[in-house]
Short mmCIF file of N, CA and C in Angstrom, two decimals:
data_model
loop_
_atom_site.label_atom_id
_atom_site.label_comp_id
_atom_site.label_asym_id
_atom_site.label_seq_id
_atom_site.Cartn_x
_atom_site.Cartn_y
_atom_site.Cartn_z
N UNK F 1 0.84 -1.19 0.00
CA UNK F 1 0.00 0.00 0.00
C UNK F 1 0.88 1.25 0.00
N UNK F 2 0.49 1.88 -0.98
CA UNK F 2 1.07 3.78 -1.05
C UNK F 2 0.94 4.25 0.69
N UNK F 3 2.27 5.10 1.24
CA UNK F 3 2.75 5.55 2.46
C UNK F 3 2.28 6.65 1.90
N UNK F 4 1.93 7.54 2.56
CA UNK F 4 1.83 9.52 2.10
C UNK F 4 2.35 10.33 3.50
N UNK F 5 3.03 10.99 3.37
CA UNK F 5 3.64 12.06 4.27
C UNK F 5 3.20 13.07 4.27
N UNK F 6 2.56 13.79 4.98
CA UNK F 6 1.68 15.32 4.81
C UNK F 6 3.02 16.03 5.72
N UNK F 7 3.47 16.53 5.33
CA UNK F 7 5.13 17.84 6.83
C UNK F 7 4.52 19.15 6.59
N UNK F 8 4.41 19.36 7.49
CA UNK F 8 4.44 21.00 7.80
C UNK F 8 5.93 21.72 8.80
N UNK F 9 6.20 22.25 7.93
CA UNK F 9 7.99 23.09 9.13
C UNK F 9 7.38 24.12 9.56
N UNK F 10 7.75 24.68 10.19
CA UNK F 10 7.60 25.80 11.02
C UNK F 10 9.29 26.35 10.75
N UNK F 11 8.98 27.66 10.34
CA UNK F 11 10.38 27.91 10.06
C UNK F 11 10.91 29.84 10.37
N UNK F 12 12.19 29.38 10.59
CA UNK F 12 12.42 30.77 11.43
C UNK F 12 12.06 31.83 10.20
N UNK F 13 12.20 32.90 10.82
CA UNK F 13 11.03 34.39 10.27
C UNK F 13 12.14 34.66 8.33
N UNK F 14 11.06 34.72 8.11
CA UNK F 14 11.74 35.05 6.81
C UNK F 14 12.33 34.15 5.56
N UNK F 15 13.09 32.77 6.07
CA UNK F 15 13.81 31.96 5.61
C UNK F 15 13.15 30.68 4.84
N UNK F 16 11.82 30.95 4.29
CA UNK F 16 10.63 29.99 3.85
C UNK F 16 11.80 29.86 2.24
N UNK F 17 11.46 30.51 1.57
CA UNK F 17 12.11 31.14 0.39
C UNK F 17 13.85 30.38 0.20
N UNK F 18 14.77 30.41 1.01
CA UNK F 18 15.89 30.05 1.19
C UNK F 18 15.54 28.28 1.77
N UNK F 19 15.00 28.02 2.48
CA UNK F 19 14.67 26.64 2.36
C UNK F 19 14.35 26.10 0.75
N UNK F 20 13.18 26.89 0.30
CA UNK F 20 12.71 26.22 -0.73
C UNK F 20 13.55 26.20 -1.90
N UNK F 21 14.97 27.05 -1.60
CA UNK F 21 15.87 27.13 -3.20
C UNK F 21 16.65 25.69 -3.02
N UNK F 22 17.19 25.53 -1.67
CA UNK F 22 17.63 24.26 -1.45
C UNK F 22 17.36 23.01 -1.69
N UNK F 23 15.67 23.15 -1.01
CA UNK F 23 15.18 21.90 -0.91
C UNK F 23 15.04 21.45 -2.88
N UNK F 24 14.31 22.78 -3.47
CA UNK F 24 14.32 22.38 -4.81
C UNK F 24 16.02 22.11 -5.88
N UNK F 25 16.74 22.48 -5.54
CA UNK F 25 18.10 22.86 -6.08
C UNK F 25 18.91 21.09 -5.48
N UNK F 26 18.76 20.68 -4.40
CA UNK F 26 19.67 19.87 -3.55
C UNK F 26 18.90 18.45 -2.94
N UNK F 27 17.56 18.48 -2.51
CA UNK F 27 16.97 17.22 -1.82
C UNK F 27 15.76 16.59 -2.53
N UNK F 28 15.53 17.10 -4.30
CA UNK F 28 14.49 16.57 -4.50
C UNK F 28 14.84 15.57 -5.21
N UNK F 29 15.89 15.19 -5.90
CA UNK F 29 16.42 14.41 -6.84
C UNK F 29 17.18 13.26 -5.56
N UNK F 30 17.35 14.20 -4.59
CA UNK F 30 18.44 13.04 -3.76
C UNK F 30 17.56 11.56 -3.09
N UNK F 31 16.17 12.56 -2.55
CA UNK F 31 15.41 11.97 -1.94
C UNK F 31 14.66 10.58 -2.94
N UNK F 32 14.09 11.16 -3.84
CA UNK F 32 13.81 10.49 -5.17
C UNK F 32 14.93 8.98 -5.61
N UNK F 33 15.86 9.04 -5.63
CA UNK F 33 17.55 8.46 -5.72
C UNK F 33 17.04 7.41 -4.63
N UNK F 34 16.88 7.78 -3.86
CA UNK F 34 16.47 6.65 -2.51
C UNK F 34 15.68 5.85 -2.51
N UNK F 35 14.23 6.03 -3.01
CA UNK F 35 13.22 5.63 -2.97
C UNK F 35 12.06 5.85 -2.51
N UNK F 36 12.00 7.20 -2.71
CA UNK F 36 10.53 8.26 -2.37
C UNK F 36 10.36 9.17 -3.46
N UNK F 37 9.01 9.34 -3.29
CA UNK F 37 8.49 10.37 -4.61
C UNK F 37 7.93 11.56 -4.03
N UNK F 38 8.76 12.94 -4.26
CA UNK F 38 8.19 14.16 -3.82
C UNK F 38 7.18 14.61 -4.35
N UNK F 39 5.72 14.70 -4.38
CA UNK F 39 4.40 14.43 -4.99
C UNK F 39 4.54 16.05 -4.81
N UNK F 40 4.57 16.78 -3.53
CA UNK F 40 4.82 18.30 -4.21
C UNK F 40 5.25 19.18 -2.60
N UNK F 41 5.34 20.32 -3.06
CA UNK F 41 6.58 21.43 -2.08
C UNK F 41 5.15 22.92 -2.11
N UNK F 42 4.87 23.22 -1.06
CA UNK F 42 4.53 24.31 -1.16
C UNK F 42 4.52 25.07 -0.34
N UNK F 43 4.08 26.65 -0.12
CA UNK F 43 3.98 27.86 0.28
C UNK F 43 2.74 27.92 1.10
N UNK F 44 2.63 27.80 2.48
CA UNK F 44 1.34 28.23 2.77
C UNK F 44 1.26 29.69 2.39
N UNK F 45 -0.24 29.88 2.13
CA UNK F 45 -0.24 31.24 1.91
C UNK F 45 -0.64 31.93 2.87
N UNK F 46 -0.78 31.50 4.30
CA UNK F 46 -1.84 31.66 5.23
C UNK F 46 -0.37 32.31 6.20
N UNK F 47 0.73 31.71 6.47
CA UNK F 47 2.07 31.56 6.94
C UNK F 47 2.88 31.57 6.24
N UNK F 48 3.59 33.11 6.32
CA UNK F 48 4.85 33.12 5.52
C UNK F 48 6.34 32.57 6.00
N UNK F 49 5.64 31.65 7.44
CA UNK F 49 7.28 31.19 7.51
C UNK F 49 6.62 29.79 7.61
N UNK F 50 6.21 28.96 7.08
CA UNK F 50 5.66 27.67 6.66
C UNK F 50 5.59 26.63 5.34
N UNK F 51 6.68 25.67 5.57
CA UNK F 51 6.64 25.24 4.25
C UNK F 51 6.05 23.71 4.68
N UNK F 52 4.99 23.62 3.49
CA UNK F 52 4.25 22.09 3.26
C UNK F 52 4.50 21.70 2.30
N UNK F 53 5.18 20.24 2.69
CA UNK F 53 5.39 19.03 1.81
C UNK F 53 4.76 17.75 1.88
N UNK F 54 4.61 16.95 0.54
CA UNK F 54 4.11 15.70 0.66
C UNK F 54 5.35 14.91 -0.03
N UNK F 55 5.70 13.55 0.50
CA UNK F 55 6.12 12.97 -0.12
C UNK F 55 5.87 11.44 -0.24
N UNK F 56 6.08 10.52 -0.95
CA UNK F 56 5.40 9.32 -0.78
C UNK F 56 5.92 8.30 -0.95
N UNK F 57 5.90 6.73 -0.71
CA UNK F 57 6.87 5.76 -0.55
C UNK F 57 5.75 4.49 -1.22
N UNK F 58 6.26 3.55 -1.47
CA UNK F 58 5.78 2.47 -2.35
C UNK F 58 4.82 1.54 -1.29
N UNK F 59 5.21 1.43 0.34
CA UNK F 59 5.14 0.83 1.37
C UNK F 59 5.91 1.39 2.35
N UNK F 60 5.46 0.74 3.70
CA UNK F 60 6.21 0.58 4.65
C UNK F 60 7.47 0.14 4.61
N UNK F 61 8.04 -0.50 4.44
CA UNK F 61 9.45 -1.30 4.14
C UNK F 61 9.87 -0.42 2.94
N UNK F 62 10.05 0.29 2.45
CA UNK F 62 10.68 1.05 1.15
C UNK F 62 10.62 2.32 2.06
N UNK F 63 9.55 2.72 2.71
CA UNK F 63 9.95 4.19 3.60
C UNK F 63 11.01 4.16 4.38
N UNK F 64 11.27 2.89 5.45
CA UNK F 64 12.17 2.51 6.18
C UNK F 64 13.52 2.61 5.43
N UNK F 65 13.37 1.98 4.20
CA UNK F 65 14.98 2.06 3.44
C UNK F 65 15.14 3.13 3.37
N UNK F 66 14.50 4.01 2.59
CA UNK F 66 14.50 5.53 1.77
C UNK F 66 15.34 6.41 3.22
N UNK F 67 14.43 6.37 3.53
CA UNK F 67 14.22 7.45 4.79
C UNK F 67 15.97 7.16 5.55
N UNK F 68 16.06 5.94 6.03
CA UNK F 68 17.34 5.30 6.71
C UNK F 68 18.55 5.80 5.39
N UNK F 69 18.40 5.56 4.42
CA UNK F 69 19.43 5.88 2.96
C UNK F 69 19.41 7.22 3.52
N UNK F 70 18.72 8.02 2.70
CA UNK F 70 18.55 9.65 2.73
C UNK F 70 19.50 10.26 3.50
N UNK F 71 18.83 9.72 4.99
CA UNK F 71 19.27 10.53 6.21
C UNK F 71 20.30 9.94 6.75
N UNK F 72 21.18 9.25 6.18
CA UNK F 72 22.61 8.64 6.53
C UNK F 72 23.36 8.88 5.34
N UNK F 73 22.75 9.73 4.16
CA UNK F 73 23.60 9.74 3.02
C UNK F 73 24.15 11.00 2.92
N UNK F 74 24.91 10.94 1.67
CA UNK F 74 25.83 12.10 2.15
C UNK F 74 25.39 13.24 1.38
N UNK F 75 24.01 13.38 0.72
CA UNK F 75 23.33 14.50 0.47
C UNK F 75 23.04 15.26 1.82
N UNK F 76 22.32 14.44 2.24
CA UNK F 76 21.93 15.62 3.89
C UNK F 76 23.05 15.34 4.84
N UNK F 77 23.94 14.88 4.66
CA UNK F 77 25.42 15.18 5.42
C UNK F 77 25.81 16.37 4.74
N UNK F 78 25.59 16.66 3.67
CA UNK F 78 26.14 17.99 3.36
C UNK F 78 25.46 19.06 3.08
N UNK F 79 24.52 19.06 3.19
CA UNK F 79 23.08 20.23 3.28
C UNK F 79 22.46 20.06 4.88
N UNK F 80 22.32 19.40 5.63
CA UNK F 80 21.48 19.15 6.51
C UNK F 80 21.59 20.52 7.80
N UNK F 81 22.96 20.98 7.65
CA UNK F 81 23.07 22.01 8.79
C UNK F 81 22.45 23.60 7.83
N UNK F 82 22.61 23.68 7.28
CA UNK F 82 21.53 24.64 5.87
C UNK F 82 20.42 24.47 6.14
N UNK F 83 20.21 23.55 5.81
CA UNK F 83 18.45 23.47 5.87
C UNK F 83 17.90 23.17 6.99
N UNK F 84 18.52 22.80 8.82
CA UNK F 84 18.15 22.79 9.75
C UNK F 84 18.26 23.89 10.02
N UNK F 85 19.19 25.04 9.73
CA UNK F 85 19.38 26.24 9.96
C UNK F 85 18.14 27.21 9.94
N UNK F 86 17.27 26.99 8.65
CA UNK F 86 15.74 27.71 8.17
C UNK F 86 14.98 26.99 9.26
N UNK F 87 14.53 25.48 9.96
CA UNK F 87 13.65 25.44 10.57
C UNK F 87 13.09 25.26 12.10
N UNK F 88 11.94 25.28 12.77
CA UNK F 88 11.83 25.65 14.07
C UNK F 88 11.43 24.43 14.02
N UNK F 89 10.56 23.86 13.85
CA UNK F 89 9.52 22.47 14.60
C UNK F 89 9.22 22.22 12.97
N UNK F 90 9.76 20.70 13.35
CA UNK F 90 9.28 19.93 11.97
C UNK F 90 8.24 18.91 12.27
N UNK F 91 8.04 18.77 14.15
CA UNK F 91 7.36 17.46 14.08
C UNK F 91 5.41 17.60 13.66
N UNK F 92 5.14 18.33 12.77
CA UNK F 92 3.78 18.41 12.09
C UNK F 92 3.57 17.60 11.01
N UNK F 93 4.00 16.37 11.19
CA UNK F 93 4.03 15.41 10.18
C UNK F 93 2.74 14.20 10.29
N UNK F 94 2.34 13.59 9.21
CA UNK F 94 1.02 12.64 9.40
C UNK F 94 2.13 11.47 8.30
N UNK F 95 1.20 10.58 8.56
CA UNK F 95 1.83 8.81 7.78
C UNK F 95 0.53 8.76 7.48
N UNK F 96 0.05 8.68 6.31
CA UNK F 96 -1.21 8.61 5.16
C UNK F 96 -1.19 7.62 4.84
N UNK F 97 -2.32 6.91 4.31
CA UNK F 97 -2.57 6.26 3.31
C UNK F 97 -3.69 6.86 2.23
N UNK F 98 -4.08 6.43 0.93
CA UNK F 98 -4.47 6.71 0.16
C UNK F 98 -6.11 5.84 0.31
N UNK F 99 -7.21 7.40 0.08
CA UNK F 99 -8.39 6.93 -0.42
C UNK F 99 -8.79 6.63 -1.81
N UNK F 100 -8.29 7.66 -2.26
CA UNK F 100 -8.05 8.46 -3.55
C UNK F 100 -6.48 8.91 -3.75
N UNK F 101 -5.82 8.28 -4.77
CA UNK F 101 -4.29 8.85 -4.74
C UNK F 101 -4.23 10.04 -5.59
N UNK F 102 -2.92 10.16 -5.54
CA UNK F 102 -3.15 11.32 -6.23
C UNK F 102 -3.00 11.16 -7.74
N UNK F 103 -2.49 12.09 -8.61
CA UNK F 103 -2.98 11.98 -10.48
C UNK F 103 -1.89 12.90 -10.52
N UNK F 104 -0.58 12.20 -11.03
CA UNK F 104 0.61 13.49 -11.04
C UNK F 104 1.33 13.32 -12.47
N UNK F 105 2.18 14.30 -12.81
CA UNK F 105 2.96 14.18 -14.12
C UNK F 105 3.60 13.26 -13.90
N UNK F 106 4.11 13.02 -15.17
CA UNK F 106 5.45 11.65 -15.10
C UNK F 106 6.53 13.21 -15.47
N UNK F 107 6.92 13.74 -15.19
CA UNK F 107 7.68 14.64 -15.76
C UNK F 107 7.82 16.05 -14.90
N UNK F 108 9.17 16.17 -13.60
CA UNK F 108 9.03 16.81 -12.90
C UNK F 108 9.62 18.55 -13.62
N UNK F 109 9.10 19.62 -13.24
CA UNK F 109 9.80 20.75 -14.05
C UNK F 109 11.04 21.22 -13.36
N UNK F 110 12.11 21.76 -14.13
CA UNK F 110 13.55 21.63 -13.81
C UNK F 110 14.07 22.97 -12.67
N UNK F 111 14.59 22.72 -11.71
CA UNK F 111 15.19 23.63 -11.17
C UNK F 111 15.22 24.92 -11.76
N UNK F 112 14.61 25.52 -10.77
CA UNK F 112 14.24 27.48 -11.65
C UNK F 112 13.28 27.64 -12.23
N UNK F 113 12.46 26.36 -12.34
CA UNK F 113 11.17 26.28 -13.25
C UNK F 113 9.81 27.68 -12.36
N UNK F 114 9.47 28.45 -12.89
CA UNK F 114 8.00 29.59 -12.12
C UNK F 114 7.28 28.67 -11.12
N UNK F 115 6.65 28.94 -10.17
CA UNK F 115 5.45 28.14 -9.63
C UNK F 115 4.47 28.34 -10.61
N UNK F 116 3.77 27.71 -10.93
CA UNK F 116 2.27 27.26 -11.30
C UNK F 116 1.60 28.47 -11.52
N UNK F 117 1.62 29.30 -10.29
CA UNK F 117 0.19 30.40 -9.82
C UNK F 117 -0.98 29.84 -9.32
N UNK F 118 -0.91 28.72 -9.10
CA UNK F 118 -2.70 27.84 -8.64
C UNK F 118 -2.81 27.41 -7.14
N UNK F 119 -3.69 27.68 -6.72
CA UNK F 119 -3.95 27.48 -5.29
C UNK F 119 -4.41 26.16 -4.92
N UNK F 120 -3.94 25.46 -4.04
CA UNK F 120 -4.32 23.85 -3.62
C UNK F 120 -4.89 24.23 -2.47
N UNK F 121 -5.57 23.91 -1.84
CA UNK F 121 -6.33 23.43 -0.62
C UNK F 121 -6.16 22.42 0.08
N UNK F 122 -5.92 21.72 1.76
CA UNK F 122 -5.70 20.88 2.29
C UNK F 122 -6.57 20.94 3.63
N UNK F 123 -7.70 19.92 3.55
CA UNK F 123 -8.57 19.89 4.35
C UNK F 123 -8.47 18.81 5.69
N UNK F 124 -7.80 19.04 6.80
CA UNK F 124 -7.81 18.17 7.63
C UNK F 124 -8.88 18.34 8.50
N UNK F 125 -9.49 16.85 8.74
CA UNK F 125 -10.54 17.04 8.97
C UNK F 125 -10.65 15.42 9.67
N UNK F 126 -12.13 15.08 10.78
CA UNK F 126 -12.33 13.66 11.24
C UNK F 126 -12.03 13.04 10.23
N UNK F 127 -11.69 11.79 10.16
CA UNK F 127 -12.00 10.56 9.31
C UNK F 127 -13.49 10.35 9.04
N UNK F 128 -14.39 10.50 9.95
CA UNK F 128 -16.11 10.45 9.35
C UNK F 128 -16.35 11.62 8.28
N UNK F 129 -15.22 12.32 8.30
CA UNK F 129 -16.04 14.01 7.12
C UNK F 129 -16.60 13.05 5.87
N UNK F 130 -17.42 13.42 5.21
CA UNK F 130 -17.96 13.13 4.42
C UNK F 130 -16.88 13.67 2.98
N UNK F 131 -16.58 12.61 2.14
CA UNK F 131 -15.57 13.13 0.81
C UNK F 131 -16.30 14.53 0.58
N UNK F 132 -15.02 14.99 -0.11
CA UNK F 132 -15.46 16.54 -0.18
C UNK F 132 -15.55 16.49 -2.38
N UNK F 133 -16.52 17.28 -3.14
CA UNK F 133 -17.03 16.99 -3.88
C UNK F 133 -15.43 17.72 -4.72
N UNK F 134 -14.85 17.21 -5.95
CA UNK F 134 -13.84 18.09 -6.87
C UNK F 134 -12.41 17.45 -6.14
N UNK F 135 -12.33 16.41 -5.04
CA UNK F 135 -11.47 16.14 -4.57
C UNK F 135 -10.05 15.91 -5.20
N UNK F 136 -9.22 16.27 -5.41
CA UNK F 136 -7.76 15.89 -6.22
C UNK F 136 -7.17 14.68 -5.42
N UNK F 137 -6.84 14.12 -4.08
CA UNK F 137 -6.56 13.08 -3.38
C UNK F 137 -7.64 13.32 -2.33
N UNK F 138 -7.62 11.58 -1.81
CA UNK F 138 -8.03 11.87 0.11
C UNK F 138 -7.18 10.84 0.41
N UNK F 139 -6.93 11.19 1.78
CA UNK F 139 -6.12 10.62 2.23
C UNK F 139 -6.66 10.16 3.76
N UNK F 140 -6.14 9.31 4.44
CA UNK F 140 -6.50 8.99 5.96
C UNK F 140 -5.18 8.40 6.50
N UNK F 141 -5.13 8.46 7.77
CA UNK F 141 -4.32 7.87 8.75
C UNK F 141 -4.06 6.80 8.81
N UNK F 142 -2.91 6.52 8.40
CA UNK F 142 -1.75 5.04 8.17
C UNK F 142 -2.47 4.40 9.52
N UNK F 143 -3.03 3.21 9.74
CA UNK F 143 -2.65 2.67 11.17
C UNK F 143 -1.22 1.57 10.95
N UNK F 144 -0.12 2.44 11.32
CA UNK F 144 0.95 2.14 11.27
C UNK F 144 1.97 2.62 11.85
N UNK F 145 3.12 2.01 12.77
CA UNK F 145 3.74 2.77 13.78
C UNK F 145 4.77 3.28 12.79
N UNK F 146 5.60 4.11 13.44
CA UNK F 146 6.09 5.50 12.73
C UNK F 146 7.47 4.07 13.27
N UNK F 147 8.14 3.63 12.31
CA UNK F 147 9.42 3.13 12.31
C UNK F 147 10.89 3.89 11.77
N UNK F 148 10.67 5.20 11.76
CA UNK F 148 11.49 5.93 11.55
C UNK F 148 11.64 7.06 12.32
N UNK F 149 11.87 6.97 13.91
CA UNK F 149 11.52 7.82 15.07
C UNK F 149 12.39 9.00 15.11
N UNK F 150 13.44 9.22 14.39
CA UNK F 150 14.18 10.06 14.38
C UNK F 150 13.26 11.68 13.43
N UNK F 151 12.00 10.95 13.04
CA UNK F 151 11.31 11.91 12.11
C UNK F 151 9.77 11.77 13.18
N UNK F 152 9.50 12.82 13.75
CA UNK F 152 8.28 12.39 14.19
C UNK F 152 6.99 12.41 13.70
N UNK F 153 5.63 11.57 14.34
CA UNK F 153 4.74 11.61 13.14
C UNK F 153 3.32 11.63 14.07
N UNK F 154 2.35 12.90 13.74
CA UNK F 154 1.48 12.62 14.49
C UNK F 154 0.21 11.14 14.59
N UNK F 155 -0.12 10.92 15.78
CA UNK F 155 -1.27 9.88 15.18
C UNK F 155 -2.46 9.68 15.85
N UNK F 156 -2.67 11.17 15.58
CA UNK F 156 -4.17 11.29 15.74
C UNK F 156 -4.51 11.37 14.51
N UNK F 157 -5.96 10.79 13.91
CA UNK F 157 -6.45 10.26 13.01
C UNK F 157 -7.53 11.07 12.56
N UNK F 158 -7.23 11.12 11.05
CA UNK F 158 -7.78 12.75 10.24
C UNK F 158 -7.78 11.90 9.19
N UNK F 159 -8.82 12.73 8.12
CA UNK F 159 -9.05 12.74 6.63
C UNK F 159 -7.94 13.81 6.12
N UNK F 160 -7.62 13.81 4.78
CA UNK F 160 -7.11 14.65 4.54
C UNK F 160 -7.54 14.73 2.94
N UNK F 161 -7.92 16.15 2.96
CA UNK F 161 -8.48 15.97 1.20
C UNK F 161 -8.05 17.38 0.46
N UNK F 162 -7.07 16.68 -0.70
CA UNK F 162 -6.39 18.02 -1.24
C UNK F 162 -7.75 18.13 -2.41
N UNK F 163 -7.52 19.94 -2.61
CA UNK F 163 -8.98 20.19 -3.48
C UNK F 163 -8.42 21.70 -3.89
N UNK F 164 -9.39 21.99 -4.89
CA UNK F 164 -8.66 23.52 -5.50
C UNK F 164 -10.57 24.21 -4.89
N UNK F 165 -11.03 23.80 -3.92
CA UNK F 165 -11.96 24.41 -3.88
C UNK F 165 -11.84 25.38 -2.41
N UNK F 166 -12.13 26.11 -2.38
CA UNK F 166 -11.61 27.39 -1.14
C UNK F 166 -12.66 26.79 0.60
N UNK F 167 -11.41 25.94 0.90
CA UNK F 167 -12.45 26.06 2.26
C UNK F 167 -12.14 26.57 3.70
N UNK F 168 -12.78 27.07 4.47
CA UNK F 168 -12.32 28.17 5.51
C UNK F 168 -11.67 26.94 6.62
N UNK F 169 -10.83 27.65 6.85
CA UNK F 169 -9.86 27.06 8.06
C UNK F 169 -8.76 26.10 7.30
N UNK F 170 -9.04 25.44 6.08
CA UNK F 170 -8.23 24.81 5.70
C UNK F 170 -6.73 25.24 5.46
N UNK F 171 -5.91 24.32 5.29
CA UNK F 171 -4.51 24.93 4.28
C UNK F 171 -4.59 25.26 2.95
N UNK F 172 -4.07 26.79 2.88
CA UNK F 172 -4.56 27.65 1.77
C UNK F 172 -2.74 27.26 0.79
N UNK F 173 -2.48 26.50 0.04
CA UNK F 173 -1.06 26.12 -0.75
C UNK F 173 -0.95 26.64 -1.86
N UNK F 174 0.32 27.19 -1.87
CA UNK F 174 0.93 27.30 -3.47
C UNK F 174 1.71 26.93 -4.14
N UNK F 175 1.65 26.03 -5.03
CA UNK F 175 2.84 25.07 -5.45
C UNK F 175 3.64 25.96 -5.31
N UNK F 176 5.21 25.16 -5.28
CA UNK F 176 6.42 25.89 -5.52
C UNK F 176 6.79 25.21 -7.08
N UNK F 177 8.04 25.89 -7.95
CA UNK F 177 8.31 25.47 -9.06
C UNK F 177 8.15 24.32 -9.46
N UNK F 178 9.00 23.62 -8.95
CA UNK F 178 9.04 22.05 -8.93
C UNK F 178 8.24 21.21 -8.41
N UNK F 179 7.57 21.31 -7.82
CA UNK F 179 5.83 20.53 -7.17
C UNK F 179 5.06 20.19 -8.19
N UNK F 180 4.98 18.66 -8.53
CA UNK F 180 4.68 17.74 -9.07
C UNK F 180 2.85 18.04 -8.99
N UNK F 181 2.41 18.22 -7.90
CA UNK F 181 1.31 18.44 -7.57
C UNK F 181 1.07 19.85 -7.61
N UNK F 182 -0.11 20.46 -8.97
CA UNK F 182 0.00 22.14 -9.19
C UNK F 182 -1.28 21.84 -9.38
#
């Protein structure tokens, strides 16, 4: 079964922007190399020091590799004090599974590529919410222990439904260049 990662950073004042040249320039190809798929990178628009990512794994046992590769490899041995540098609290993370997956290019756009301009929506919400109508994914809560503790993962248990339709309280996103998901 498809793993899904919903991260939210919390990141020191200003430095959203300088994360995201990195992360797009240095950890999307690396991460990918491992055995995860960065489905997409964005901008809350709600929080200008907030960056949301999804990324996704084949299974359980392929997250474990990826994740263990990655973060012992010598990409984030050599970026990792950079890009810990931009953030405050990373542990806003969920372990997904797929209701609805998502529908992405085979064809990611290249470093320096514009953002999109299009607004995504991210609705966390009970697991009883009723699907929301125009849905692009839904997603729900892995029941699955977080075997990669060095990354923490919440598990309280939510729907999650990305949508281009405007809903109040939700996460208001803007792809970044390279975000697979626009």
């Amino acid at each position: 079964m498809t793993v899904i990662e919903l991260r939210q950073y919390t990141l020191r004042p200003g430095r959203r922007d300088e994360l995201i040249d990195l992360f797009e320039k240095e950890l999307v190809e690396s991460q990918e190399e491992c055995g995860m798929r960065i489905v997409g990178t964005f901008r809350d628009l709600d929080d200008p020091d907030r960056f949301v990512w999804v990324r996704s794994f084949a299974d359980l046992e392929t997250r474990l590799k990826a994740l263990t590769a990655f973060y012992g490899g010598p990409v984030w041995a050599a970026h990792r004090e950079r890009a810990n540098a931009t953030m405050l609290d990373v542990s806003d993370a969920r372990l997904l599974g797929p209701v609805r997956d998502f529908t992405l290019p085979e064809t990611r756009p290249a470093y320096g590529a514009e953002p999109p301009g299009t607004t995504l929506t991210a609705v966390v919400e009970p697991p009883s919410a009723p699907e929301r109508p125009g849905a692009l994914a839904v997603l729900e809560t892995l029941d699955a222990e977080n075997d990669f503790p060095r990354l923490p993962i919440r598990t309280d248990r939510v729907r999650v439904t990305f949508t281009r339709e405007d809903v109040p309280g939700a996460l208001r996103l803007a792809p970044t260049g390279r975000s697979l998901l626009r």
